[in-house]
Amino acid sequence: MTSAIVYTEFGGPEVLHLIDVPDPVPAEGEVAIRVEAGGVNPIEWKLRQGLRASDPIVEPRRVGTDGAGVVTAVGEGVDGFRPGDAVAFSGATGSYATDLVVAAHRVHSRPPQVDAAVGAGLGIPVGTAYQTLRSLSVGPGDTLLFHGGSGAVGQAAIQLAVLWGATVIATSSPRRAETVRALGGIPVAYGDGLADRVRALAPWGITAAIDAAGTDEALQTSIELVDDKTRIATLVRGRDAASLGIRAFSGGSPAPLTAQQQAWRGEAVPVVLALIAAGRFTVELGPSFPLAEASEAHRLVADGVDGKVTLVP
């Protein structure tokens, strides 16, 4: 039997339970994976809490989308993977588990330089960062203002944007400023006077802005500093985007991602795996918890923590 985390009602972390489920068997186009680490993302506790819309619960609901491990079996029609291969995956259903099956197109070979915890920390953060930067056409000559630069999405966005030739100014607390600087960004403290501090750092102007903080300050400063509102995006305040004349990707946005945006999210993980293997991208790891302590992991992520939290079966 496989062990998996589920919940049968919306609520606090205590609704998460470890149960036994039948061992997964890959169907055509699927890969079975023994999970070595599962990534814990903020969206997962928000869904569990009922803070983000989801379907009614009619059966035990599995948790988690990102992870890394080793292939145990492949279904018909799957090329490029065989048992024993180290992989990372994203967009799965139920990565808080000892084993699961994942559609082959969501599974990526994991280079030996990338351990399981790092591989598990990629999916949602790097997919969101990569797609948002591509959607805003961030590249050489741009100066990007990123609100929430020390979080997982912010760290990914800073590194990718800098690699693509942009200058990045990122908000953070003073305590986390050096984290932003080490990734190639220019840290700036949030709080009163933010727009003036950003102007002092970039007197030539800001050409794009991404909000991962969700504060009024972040949105107002972005609108004040960026002339082209189509190059401002929020990842948190999706429901407010239309009234502000800006764009939204996730964050409760009523508009689904386009096919191109979905493709960019899928493209992100293999691109970043290669960058990590080449020593050009890093992932800050936080605490790791046994699978049975998923509730504690959710509490920590909801309260705020430095680095990517993972579950180890």
PDB file of C-alpha atoms in Angstrom:
ATOM      1  CA  MET A   1       0.000   0.000   0.000  1.00  0.00           C
ATOM      2  CA  THR A   2       0.956   3.620  -0.575  1.00  0.00           C
ATOM      3  CA  SER A   3       0.762   6.232   2.181  1.00  0.00           C
ATOM      4  CA  ALA A   4      -0.828   9.552   1.232  1.00  0.00           C
ATOM      5  CA  ILE A   5      -2.021  12.742   2.895  1.00  0.00           C
ATOM      6  CA  VAL A   6      -5.712  13.575   2.395  1.00  0.00           C
ATOM      7  CA  TYR A   7      -8.480  15.729   3.852  1.00  0.00           C
ATOM      8  CA  THR A   8     -12.223  15.120   3.864  1.00  0.00           C
ATOM      9  CA  GLU A   9     -13.353  18.561   5.011  1.00  0.00           C
ATOM     10  CA  PHE A  10     -12.126  22.120   4.737  1.00  0.00           C
ATOM     11  CA  GLY A  11     -10.426  23.513   7.810  1.00  0.00           C
ATOM     12  CA  GLY A  12      -7.185  24.019   9.649  1.00  0.00           C
ATOM     13  CA  PRO A  13      -4.060  21.870   9.415  1.00  0.00           C
ATOM     14  CA  GLU A  14      -5.628  19.294  11.714  1.00  0.00           C
ATOM     15  CA  VAL A  15      -7.909  18.081   8.885  1.00  0.00           C
ATOM     16  CA  LEU A  16      -4.895  16.538   7.123  1.00  0.00           C
ATOM     17  CA  HIS A  17      -4.624  12.791   7.656  1.00  0.00           C
ATOM     18  CA  LEU A  18      -2.214  10.060   6.554  1.00  0.00           C
ATOM     19  CA  ILE A  19      -4.006   7.066   5.049  1.00  0.00           C
ATOM     20  CA  ASP A  20      -3.171   3.982   3.022  1.00  0.00           C
ATOM     21  CA  VAL A  21      -4.258   3.852  -0.614  1.00  0.00           C
ATOM     22  CA  PRO A  22      -3.703   1.224  -3.296  1.00  0.00           C
ATOM     23  CA  ASP A  23      -0.302   1.253  -4.940  1.00  0.00           C
ATOM     24  CA  PRO A  24      -0.468   3.314  -8.144  1.00  0.00           C
ATOM     25  CA  VAL A  25      -0.185   1.564 -11.495  1.00  0.00           C
ATOM     26  CA  PRO A  26       0.750   3.705 -14.502  1.00  0.00           C
ATOM     27  CA  ALA A  27      -1.731   3.786 -17.357  1.00  0.00           C
ATOM     28  CA  GLU A  28      -0.810   4.644 -20.920  1.00  0.00           C
ATOM     29  CA  GLY A  29       1.256   7.831 -20.997  1.00  0.00           C
ATOM     30  CA  GLU A  30       1.961   7.782 -17.254  1.00  0.00           C
ATOM     31  CA  VAL A  31       5.004   7.265 -15.050  1.00  0.00           C
ATOM     32  CA  ALA A  32       4.967   5.729 -11.560  1.00  0.00           C
ATOM     33  CA  ILE A  33       7.318   7.468  -9.132  1.00  0.00           C
ATOM     34  CA  ARG A  34       8.598   6.640  -5.659  1.00  0.00           C
ATOM     35  CA  VAL A  35       8.501  10.083  -4.047  1.00  0.00           C
ATOM     36  CA  GLU A  36      11.671  11.188  -2.256  1.00  0.00           C
ATOM     37  CA  ALA A  37      10.474  14.743  -1.521  1.00  0.00           C
ATOM     38  CA  GLY A  38       7.256  16.693  -2.007  1.00  0.00           C
ATOM     39  CA  GLY A  39       7.146  20.468  -2.246  1.00  0.00           C
ATOM     40  CA  VAL A  40       4.772  22.378   0.044  1.00  0.00           C
ATOM     41  CA  ASN A  41       3.230  25.435  -1.641  1.00  0.00           C
ATOM     42  CA  PRO A  42       1.091  28.206  -0.097  1.00  0.00           C
ATOM     43  CA  ILE A  43      -1.804  27.473  -2.461  1.00  0.00           C
ATOM     44  CA  GLU A  44      -2.191  24.061  -0.814  1.00  0.00           C
ATOM     45  CA  TRP A  45      -2.988  25.369   2.656  1.00  0.00           C
ATOM     46  CA  LYS A  46      -5.257  28.019   1.136  1.00  0.00           C
ATOM     47  CA  LEU A  47      -7.232  25.341  -0.727  1.00  0.00           C
ATOM     48  CA  ARG A  48      -7.380  23.156   2.394  1.00  0.00           C
ATOM     49  CA  GLN A  49      -8.620  26.129   4.415  1.00  0.00           C
ATOM     50  CA  GLY A  50     -11.293  26.927   1.822  1.00  0.00           C
ATOM     51  CA  LEU A  51      -9.760  30.337   1.119  1.00  0.00           C
ATOM     52  CA  ARG A  52      -9.480  29.531  -2.587  1.00  0.00           C
ATOM     53  CA  ALA A  53     -12.366  28.150  -4.571  1.00  0.00           C
ATOM     54  CA  SER A  54     -12.374  24.429  -5.302  1.00  0.00           C
ATOM     55  CA  ASP A  55     -14.915  21.704  -6.012  1.00  0.00           C
ATOM     56  CA  PRO A  56     -16.997  20.203  -3.198  1.00  0.00           C
ATOM     57  CA  ILE A  57     -15.237  17.347  -1.410  1.00  0.00           C
ATOM     58  CA  VAL A  58     -16.923  14.064  -2.330  1.00  0.00           C
ATOM     59  CA  GLU A  59     -14.021  11.717  -1.515  1.00  0.00           C
ATOM     60  CA  PRO A  60     -10.732  12.014   0.383  1.00  0.00           C
ATOM     61  CA  ARG A  61      -8.853  14.796  -1.373  1.00  0.00           C
ATOM     62  CA  ARG A  62      -5.182  14.317  -2.148  1.00  0.00           C
ATOM     63  CA  VAL A  63      -2.750  17.191  -1.622  1.00  0.00           C
ATOM     64  CA  GLY A  64       0.297  18.509  -3.472  1.00  0.00           C
ATOM     65  CA  THR A  65       1.442  18.946  -7.069  1.00  0.00           C
ATOM     66  CA  ASP A  66       5.258  19.141  -7.012  1.00  0.00           C
ATOM     67  CA  GLY A  67       7.897  16.612  -6.087  1.00  0.00           C
ATOM     68  CA  ALA A  68      10.925  14.563  -6.986  1.00  0.00           C
ATOM     69  CA  GLY A  69      11.858  10.936  -6.768  1.00  0.00           C
ATOM     70  CA  VAL A  70      12.734   7.820  -8.729  1.00  0.00           C
ATOM     71  CA  VAL A  71      10.791   6.116 -11.515  1.00  0.00           C
ATOM     72  CA  THR A  72       9.428   2.696 -10.526  1.00  0.00           C
ATOM     73  CA  ALA A  73       7.400   1.837 -13.652  1.00  0.00           C
ATOM     74  CA  VAL A  74       6.266   3.335 -16.949  1.00  0.00           C
ATOM     75  CA  GLY A  75       3.013   2.928 -18.832  1.00  0.00           C
ATOM     76  CA  GLU A  76       2.548   2.104 -22.482  1.00  0.00           C
ATOM     77  CA  GLY A  77       3.664   4.716 -24.940  1.00  0.00           C
ATOM     78  CA  VAL A  78       6.153   6.350 -22.580  1.00  0.00           C
ATOM     79  CA  ASP A  79       9.612   6.959 -24.015  1.00  0.00           C
ATOM     80  CA  GLY A  80      12.590   8.517 -22.286  1.00  0.00           C
ATOM     81  CA  PHE A  81      12.051   7.081 -18.791  1.00  0.00           C
ATOM     82  CA  ARG A  82      12.806   3.747 -17.210  1.00  0.00           C
ATOM     83  CA  PRO A  83      12.789   2.382 -13.648  1.00  0.00           C
ATOM     84  CA  GLY A  84      15.568   3.872 -11.553  1.00  0.00           C
ATOM     85  CA  ASP A  85      15.646   7.239 -13.301  1.00  0.00           C
ATOM     86  CA  ALA A  86      15.863  10.288 -11.029  1.00  0.00           C
ATOM     87  CA  VAL A  87      13.104  12.763 -11.892  1.00  0.00           C
ATOM     88  CA  ALA A  88      11.317  15.931 -10.818  1.00  0.00           C
ATOM     89  CA  PHE A  89       7.662  16.574 -11.577  1.00  0.00           C
ATOM     90  CA  SER A  90       5.028  19.292 -11.365  1.00  0.00           C
ATOM     91  CA  GLY A  91       1.301  19.562 -11.939  1.00  0.00           C
ATOM     92  CA  ALA A  92       0.610  16.157 -10.383  1.00  0.00           C
ATOM     93  CA  THR A  93      -2.292  15.205  -8.135  1.00  0.00           C
ATOM     94  CA  GLY A  94      -1.289  14.090  -4.657  1.00  0.00           C
ATOM     95  CA  SER A  95       2.458  14.555  -4.304  1.00  0.00           C
ATOM     96  CA  TYR A  96       2.151  14.307  -0.507  1.00  0.00           C
ATOM     97  CA  ALA A  97       2.594  10.548  -0.793  1.00  0.00           C
ATOM     98  CA  THR A  98       5.123   7.749  -0.879  1.00  0.00           C
ATOM     99  CA  ASP A  99       4.235   6.824  -4.479  1.00  0.00           C
ATOM    100  CA  LEU A 100       2.098   8.250  -7.258  1.00  0.00           C
ATOM    101  CA  VAL A 101       1.564   8.247 -11.004  1.00  0.00           C
ATOM    102  CA  VAL A 102       2.175  11.366 -13.080  1.00  0.00           C
ATOM    103  CA  ALA A 103       1.486  12.117 -16.738  1.00  0.00           C
ATOM    104  CA  ALA A 104       4.778  11.648 -18.577  1.00  0.00           C
ATOM    105  CA  HIS A 105       4.776  15.165 -20.017  1.00  0.00           C
ATOM    106  CA  ARG A 106       4.878  16.531 -16.458  1.00  0.00           C
ATOM    107  CA  VAL A 107       7.942  14.462 -15.519  1.00  0.00           C
ATOM    108  CA  HIS A 108      11.495  15.666 -16.168  1.00  0.00           C
ATOM    109  CA  SER A 109      14.869  13.987 -15.867  1.00  0.00           C
ATOM    110  CA  ARG A 110      16.689  15.233 -12.783  1.00  0.00           C
ATOM    111  CA  PRO A 111      20.434  15.817 -13.214  1.00  0.00           C
ATOM    112  CA  PRO A 112      22.727  14.363 -10.532  1.00  0.00           C
ATOM    113  CA  GLN A 113      23.541  17.903  -9.337  1.00  0.00           C
ATOM    114  CA  VAL A 114      19.886  18.374  -8.287  1.00  0.00           C
ATOM    115  CA  ASP A 115      18.852  16.569  -5.118  1.00  0.00           C
ATOM    116  CA  ALA A 116      15.271  15.561  -4.425  1.00  0.00           C
ATOM    117  CA  ALA A 117      14.470  18.466  -2.084  1.00  0.00           C
ATOM    118  CA  VAL A 118      15.615  21.020  -4.644  1.00  0.00           C
ATOM    119  CA  GLY A 119      13.748  19.237  -7.440  1.00  0.00           C
ATOM    120  CA  ALA A 120      10.589  19.208  -5.327  1.00  0.00           C
ATOM    121  CA  GLY A 121      10.868  22.946  -4.780  1.00  0.00           C
ATOM    122  CA  LEU A 122      10.628  23.953  -8.420  1.00  0.00           C
ATOM    123  CA  GLY A 123       7.169  23.367  -9.888  1.00  0.00           C
ATOM    124  CA  ILE A 124       4.818  26.143  -8.793  1.00  0.00           C
ATOM    125  CA  PRO A 125       7.439  28.778  -7.889  1.00  0.00           C
ATOM    126  CA  VAL A 126       9.540  28.549 -11.047  1.00  0.00           C
ATOM    127  CA  GLY A 127       6.510  27.916 -13.267  1.00  0.00           C
ATOM    128  CA  THR A 128       4.791  31.034 -11.949  1.00  0.00           C
ATOM    129  CA  ALA A 129       7.916  33.175 -12.186  1.00  0.00           C
ATOM    130  CA  TYR A 130       8.888  31.965 -15.660  1.00  0.00           C
ATOM    131  CA  GLN A 131       5.395  32.341 -17.122  1.00  0.00           C
ATOM    132  CA  THR A 132       4.844  35.781 -15.625  1.00  0.00           C
ATOM    133  CA  LEU A 133       8.167  37.093 -16.894  1.00  0.00           C
ATOM    134  CA  ARG A 134       7.454  35.691 -20.365  1.00  0.00           C
ATOM    135  CA  SER A 135       3.939  37.153 -20.330  1.00  0.00           C
ATOM    136  CA  LEU A 136       5.356  40.596 -19.539  1.00  0.00           C
ATOM    137  CA  SER A 137       8.153  40.148 -22.123  1.00  0.00           C
ATOM    138  CA  VAL A 138      10.855  40.925 -19.552  1.00  0.00           C
ATOM    139  CA  GLY A 139      14.299  40.978 -21.096  1.00  0.00           C
ATOM    140  CA  PRO A 140      17.351  43.060 -21.955  1.00  0.00           C
ATOM    141  CA  GLY A 141      16.973  46.749 -21.140  1.00  0.00           C
ATOM    142  CA  ASP A 142      14.080  46.248 -18.732  1.00  0.00           C
ATOM    143  CA  THR A 143      14.056  47.345 -15.110  1.00  0.00           C
ATOM    144  CA  LEU A 144      11.667  45.116 -13.195  1.00  0.00           C
ATOM    145  CA  LEU A 145      10.165  45.959  -9.817  1.00  0.00           C
ATOM    146  CA  PHE A 146       9.267  42.756  -7.956  1.00  0.00           C
ATOM    147  CA  HIS A 147       7.235  42.970  -4.753  1.00  0.00           C
ATOM    148  CA  GLY A 148       8.091  40.093  -2.396  1.00  0.00           C
ATOM    149  CA  GLY A 149      11.552  39.276  -3.664  1.00  0.00           C
ATOM    150  CA  SER A 150      12.678  36.910  -0.913  1.00  0.00           C
ATOM    151  CA  GLY A 151       9.868  34.371  -1.386  1.00  0.00           C
ATOM    152  CA  ALA A 152      10.165  31.306  -3.584  1.00  0.00           C
ATOM    153  CA  VAL A 153       8.502  32.927  -6.612  1.00  0.00           C
ATOM    154  CA  GLY A 154      10.464  36.132  -6.076  1.00  0.00           C
ATOM    155  CA  GLN A 155      13.800  34.348  -5.864  1.00  0.00           C
ATOM    156  CA  ALA A 156      13.043  32.474  -9.075  1.00  0.00           C
ATOM    157  CA  ALA A 157      11.904  35.632 -10.859  1.00  0.00           C
ATOM    158  CA  ILE A 158      14.983  37.601  -9.825  1.00  0.00           C
ATOM    159  CA  GLN A 159      17.368  34.941 -11.087  1.00  0.00           C
ATOM    160  CA  LEU A 160      15.557  34.361 -14.378  1.00  0.00           C
ATOM    161  CA  ALA A 161      15.091  38.059 -15.141  1.00  0.00           C
ATOM    162  CA  VAL A 162      18.768  38.800 -14.426  1.00  0.00           C
ATOM    163  CA  LEU A 163      19.827  35.878 -16.628  1.00  0.00           C
ATOM    164  CA  TRP A 164      17.632  37.325 -19.390  1.00  0.00           C
ATOM    165  CA  GLY A 165      19.344  40.710 -19.183  1.00  0.00           C
ATOM    166  CA  ALA A 166      16.987  42.728 -16.978  1.00  0.00           C
ATOM    167  CA  THR A 167      17.763  44.831 -13.916  1.00  0.00           C
ATOM    168  CA  VAL A 168      15.647  43.747 -10.940  1.00  0.00           C
ATOM    169  CA  ILE A 169      14.694  45.837  -7.913  1.00  0.00           C
ATOM    170  CA  ALA A 170      12.942  43.691  -5.336  1.00  0.00           C
ATOM    171  CA  THR A 171      11.196  44.574  -2.113  1.00  0.00           C
ATOM    172  CA  SER A 172      12.044  42.673   1.057  1.00  0.00           C
ATOM    173  CA  SER A 173      12.407  43.134   4.775  1.00  0.00           C
ATOM    174  CA  PRO A 174      15.791  44.469   5.873  1.00  0.00           C
ATOM    175  CA  ARG A 175      16.541  41.019   7.304  1.00  0.00           C
ATOM    176  CA  ARG A 176      16.193  39.411   3.879  1.00  0.00           C
ATOM    177  CA  ALA A 177      17.877  42.110   1.817  1.00  0.00           C
ATOM    178  CA  GLU A 178      21.112  40.169   1.413  1.00  0.00           C
ATOM    179  CA  THR A 179      19.194  37.188   0.070  1.00  0.00           C
ATOM    180  CA  VAL A 180      17.855  39.390  -2.720  1.00  0.00           C
ATOM    181  CA  ARG A 181      21.290  40.886  -3.374  1.00  0.00           C
ATOM    182  CA  ALA A 182      22.975  37.471  -3.557  1.00  0.00           C
ATOM    183  CA  LEU A 183      20.600  36.467  -6.363  1.00  0.00           C
ATOM    184  CA  GLY A 184      21.520  39.501  -8.442  1.00  0.00           C
ATOM    185  CA  GLY A 185      18.655  41.761  -7.411  1.00  0.00           C
ATOM    186  CA  ILE A 186      18.757  45.231  -5.884  1.00  0.00           C
ATOM    187  CA  PRO A 187      16.928  45.098  -2.532  1.00  0.00           C
ATOM    188  CA  VAL A 188      14.626  47.879  -1.394  1.00  0.00           C
ATOM    189  CA  ALA A 189      12.697  47.997   1.876  1.00  0.00           C
ATOM    190  CA  TYR A 190       8.934  48.088   1.650  1.00  0.00           C
ATOM    191  CA  GLY A 191       6.973  50.615   3.696  1.00  0.00           C
ATOM    192  CA  ASP A 192       6.243  54.331   3.547  1.00  0.00           C
ATOM    193  CA  GLY A 193       8.172  56.110   0.815  1.00  0.00           C
ATOM    194  CA  LEU A 194       8.670  52.995  -1.324  1.00  0.00           C
ATOM    195  CA  ALA A 195       8.071  54.772  -4.643  1.00  0.00           C
ATOM    196  CA  ASP A 196      10.669  57.432  -3.831  1.00  0.00           C
ATOM    197  CA  ARG A 197      13.239  54.807  -2.817  1.00  0.00           C
ATOM    198  CA  VAL A 198      12.666  52.920  -6.064  1.00  0.00           C
ATOM    199  CA  ARG A 199      13.038  56.126  -8.105  1.00  0.00           C
ATOM    200  CA  ALA A 200      16.348  56.810  -6.366  1.00  0.00           C
ATOM    201  CA  LEU A 201      17.594  53.326  -7.275  1.00  0.00           C
ATOM    202  CA  ALA A 202      16.348  53.528 -10.867  1.00  0.00           C
ATOM    203  CA  PRO A 203      16.123  57.166 -11.971  1.00  0.00           C
ATOM    204  CA  TRP A 204      15.853  55.959 -15.575  1.00  0.00           C
ATOM    205  CA  GLY A 205      12.479  54.386 -14.731  1.00  0.00           C
ATOM    206  CA  ILE A 206      10.705  51.091 -14.101  1.00  0.00           C
ATOM    207  CA  THR A 207       9.426  49.259 -17.172  1.00  0.00           C
ATOM    208  CA  ALA A 208       7.590  46.296 -15.583  1.00  0.00           C
ATOM    209  CA  ALA A 209       6.308  45.261 -12.168  1.00  0.00           C
ATOM    210  CA  ILE A 210       5.149  42.028 -10.541  1.00  0.00           C
ATOM    211  CA  ASP A 211       3.225  41.881  -7.279  1.00  0.00           C
ATOM    212  CA  ALA A 212       3.713  38.779  -5.142  1.00  0.00           C
ATOM    213  CA  ALA A 213       3.001  40.636  -1.892  1.00  0.00           C
ATOM    214  CA  GLY A 214      -0.654  41.507  -2.358  1.00  0.00           C
ATOM    215  CA  THR A 215      -0.511  44.807  -0.485  1.00  0.00           C
ATOM    216  CA  ASP A 216      -2.125  48.080  -1.496  1.00  0.00           C
ATOM    217  CA  GLU A 217       1.342  49.607  -1.364  1.00  0.00           C
ATOM    218  CA  ALA A 218       2.687  47.119  -3.910  1.00  0.00           C
ATOM    219  CA  LEU A 219      -0.145  47.733  -6.349  1.00  0.00           C
ATOM    220  CA  GLN A 220      -0.206  51.512  -5.956  1.00  0.00           C
ATOM    221  CA  THR A 221       3.564  51.834  -6.295  1.00  0.00           C
ATOM    222  CA  SER A 222       3.582  49.698  -9.437  1.00  0.00           C
ATOM    223  CA  ILE A 223       0.817  51.757 -11.037  1.00  0.00           C
ATOM    224  CA  GLU A 224       2.600  54.974 -10.098  1.00  0.00           C
ATOM    225  CA  LEU A 225       5.963  53.930 -11.543  1.00  0.00           C
ATOM    226  CA  VAL A 226       5.134  51.877 -14.656  1.00  0.00           C
ATOM    227  CA  ASP A 227       3.701  53.769 -17.620  1.00  0.00           C
ATOM    228  CA  ASP A 228       2.514  50.706 -19.556  1.00  0.00           C
ATOM    229  CA  LYS A 229      -0.132  49.060 -17.348  1.00  0.00           C
ATOM    230  CA  THR A 230      -0.071  45.911 -19.503  1.00  0.00           C
ATOM    231  CA  ARG A 231       3.388  45.278 -18.002  1.00  0.00           C
ATOM    232  CA  ILE A 232       2.094  45.201 -14.424  1.00  0.00           C
ATOM    233  CA  ALA A 233       0.876  41.876 -13.028  1.00  0.00           C
ATOM    234  CA  THR A 234      -0.354  40.666  -9.672  1.00  0.00           C
ATOM    235  CA  LEU A 235      -0.019  37.077  -8.508  1.00  0.00           C
ATOM    236  CA  VAL A 236      -2.118  37.644  -5.387  1.00  0.00           C
ATOM    237  CA  ARG A 237      -4.892  40.188  -6.000  1.00  0.00           C
ATOM    238  CA  GLY A 238      -6.373  38.674  -9.130  1.00  0.00           C
ATOM    239  CA  ARG A 239      -9.920  39.817  -8.435  1.00  0.00           C
ATOM    240  CA  ASP A 240      -8.782  43.445  -8.266  1.00  0.00           C
ATOM    241  CA  ALA A 241      -6.711  43.443 -11.444  1.00  0.00           C
ATOM    242  CA  ALA A 242      -9.399  44.433 -13.940  1.00  0.00           C
ATOM    243  CA  SER A 243     -10.552  47.432 -11.915  1.00  0.00           C
ATOM    244  CA  LEU A 244      -6.931  48.599 -11.646  1.00  0.00           C
ATOM    245  CA  GLY A 245      -6.245  48.117 -15.345  1.00  0.00           C
ATOM    246  CA  ILE A 246      -3.429  45.632 -14.738  1.00  0.00           C
ATOM    247  CA  ARG A 247      -2.911  41.935 -15.453  1.00  0.00           C
ATOM    248  CA  ALA A 248      -3.283  38.925 -13.151  1.00  0.00           C
ATOM    249  CA  PHE A 249      -1.894  35.425 -13.258  1.00  0.00           C
ATOM    250  CA  SER A 250      -3.297  33.094 -10.577  1.00  0.00           C
ATOM    251  CA  GLY A 251      -4.018  34.750  -7.243  1.00  0.00           C
ATOM    252  CA  GLY A 252      -7.744  34.283  -7.556  1.00  0.00           C
ATOM    253  CA  SER A 253      -7.921  35.728 -11.053  1.00  0.00           C
ATOM    254  CA  PRO A 254     -11.212  34.823 -12.768  1.00  0.00           C
ATOM    255  CA  ALA A 255      -9.401  34.548 -16.108  1.00  0.00           C
ATOM    256  CA  PRO A 256      -7.729  31.178 -16.766  1.00  0.00           C
ATOM    257  CA  LEU A 257      -4.223  31.010 -18.154  1.00  0.00           C
ATOM    258  CA  THR A 258      -3.997  30.893 -21.936  1.00  0.00           C
ATOM    259  CA  ALA A 259      -2.584  27.881 -23.749  1.00  0.00           C
ATOM    260  CA  GLN A 260       0.676  29.775 -24.273  1.00  0.00           C
ATOM    261  CA  GLN A 261       0.893  30.702 -20.594  1.00  0.00           C
ATOM    262  CA  GLN A 262       0.279  27.077 -19.601  1.00  0.00           C
ATOM    263  CA  ALA A 263       3.000  26.015 -22.015  1.00  0.00           C
ATOM    264  CA  TRP A 264       5.444  28.459 -20.430  1.00  0.00           C
ATOM    265  CA  ARG A 265       4.703  27.025 -16.989  1.00  0.00           C
ATOM    266  CA  GLY A 266       5.406  23.538 -18.281  1.00  0.00           C
ATOM    267  CA  GLU A 267       8.612  24.706 -19.945  1.00  0.00           C
ATOM    268  CA  ALA A 268       9.975  26.232 -16.762  1.00  0.00           C
ATOM    269  CA  VAL A 269      10.987  23.142 -14.779  1.00  0.00           C
ATOM    270  CA  PRO A 270      13.314  21.538 -17.368  1.00  0.00           C
ATOM    271  CA  VAL A 271      14.847  24.946 -18.123  1.00  0.00           C
ATOM    272  CA  VAL A 272      15.594  25.540 -14.448  1.00  0.00           C
ATOM    273  CA  LEU A 273      16.841  21.993 -13.858  1.00  0.00           C
ATOM    274  CA  ALA A 274      19.456  22.627 -16.550  1.00  0.00           C
ATOM    275  CA  LEU A 275      20.371  25.980 -15.002  1.00  0.00           C
ATOM    276  CA  ILE A 276      20.848  24.394 -11.571  1.00  0.00           C
ATOM    277  CA  ALA A 277      23.038  21.674 -13.060  1.00  0.00           C
ATOM    278  CA  ALA A 278      25.134  24.408 -14.679  1.00  0.00           C
ATOM    279  CA  GLY A 279      25.484  26.292 -11.387  1.00  0.00           C
ATOM    280  CA  ARG A 280      23.426  29.263 -12.614  1.00  0.00           C
ATOM    281  CA  PHE A 281      20.322  28.962 -10.423  1.00  0.00           C
ATOM    282  CA  THR A 282      19.808  28.216  -6.741  1.00  0.00           C
ATOM    283  CA  VAL A 283      16.881  27.200  -4.535  1.00  0.00           C
ATOM    284  CA  GLU A 284      16.751  28.205  -0.881  1.00  0.00           C
ATOM    285  CA  LEU A 285      15.633  25.206   1.152  1.00  0.00           C
ATOM    286  CA  GLY A 286      13.734  25.526   4.404  1.00  0.00           C
ATOM    287  CA  PRO A 287      12.713  22.884   6.936  1.00  0.00           C
ATOM    288  CA  SER A 288      11.858  19.339   5.912  1.00  0.00           C
ATOM    289  CA  PHE A 289       9.124  17.284   7.617  1.00  0.00           C
ATOM    290  CA  PRO A 290       8.188  13.614   7.595  1.00  0.00           C
ATOM    291  CA  LEU A 291       5.089  12.918   5.515  1.00  0.00           C
ATOM    292  CA  ALA A 292       3.059  12.194   8.652  1.00  0.00           C
ATOM    293  CA  GLU A 293       3.755  15.754   9.865  1.00  0.00           C
ATOM    294  CA  ALA A 294       2.202  17.498   6.864  1.00  0.00           C
ATOM    295  CA  SER A 295      -0.042  19.468   9.210  1.00  0.00           C
ATOM    296  CA  GLU A 296       3.013  21.004  10.869  1.00  0.00           C
ATOM    297  CA  ALA A 297       4.458  21.863   7.461  1.00  0.00           C
ATOM    298  CA  HIS A 298       1.217  23.645   6.541  1.00  0.00           C
ATOM    299  CA  ARG A 299       1.241  25.610   9.785  1.00  0.00           C
ATOM    300  CA  LEU A 300       4.783  26.765   9.159  1.00  0.00           C
ATOM    301  CA  VAL A 301       4.179  27.789   5.548  1.00  0.00           C
ATOM    302  CA  ALA A 302       1.019  29.684   6.514  1.00  0.00           C
ATOM    303  CA  ASP A 303       2.879  31.536   9.271  1.00  0.00           C
ATOM    304  CA  GLY A 304       5.802  32.379   6.962  1.00  0.00           C
ATOM    305  CA  VAL A 305       9.192  30.721   6.713  1.00  0.00           C
ATOM    306  CA  ASP A 306      12.507  31.262   4.960  1.00  0.00           C
ATOM    307  CA  GLY A 307      13.151  28.743   2.219  1.00  0.00           C
ATOM    308  CA  LYS A 308      11.187  25.976   0.534  1.00  0.00           C
ATOM    309  CA  VAL A 309       9.465  23.535   2.897  1.00  0.00           C
ATOM    310  CA  THR A 310       9.416  19.888   1.802  1.00  0.00           C
ATOM    311  CA  LEU A 311       7.882  16.609   2.949  1.00  0.00           C
ATOM    312  CA  VAL A 312       9.988  13.455   2.993  1.00  0.00           C
ATOM    313  CA  PRO A 313       8.089  10.139   2.911  1.00  0.00           C
TER     314      PRO A 313
END
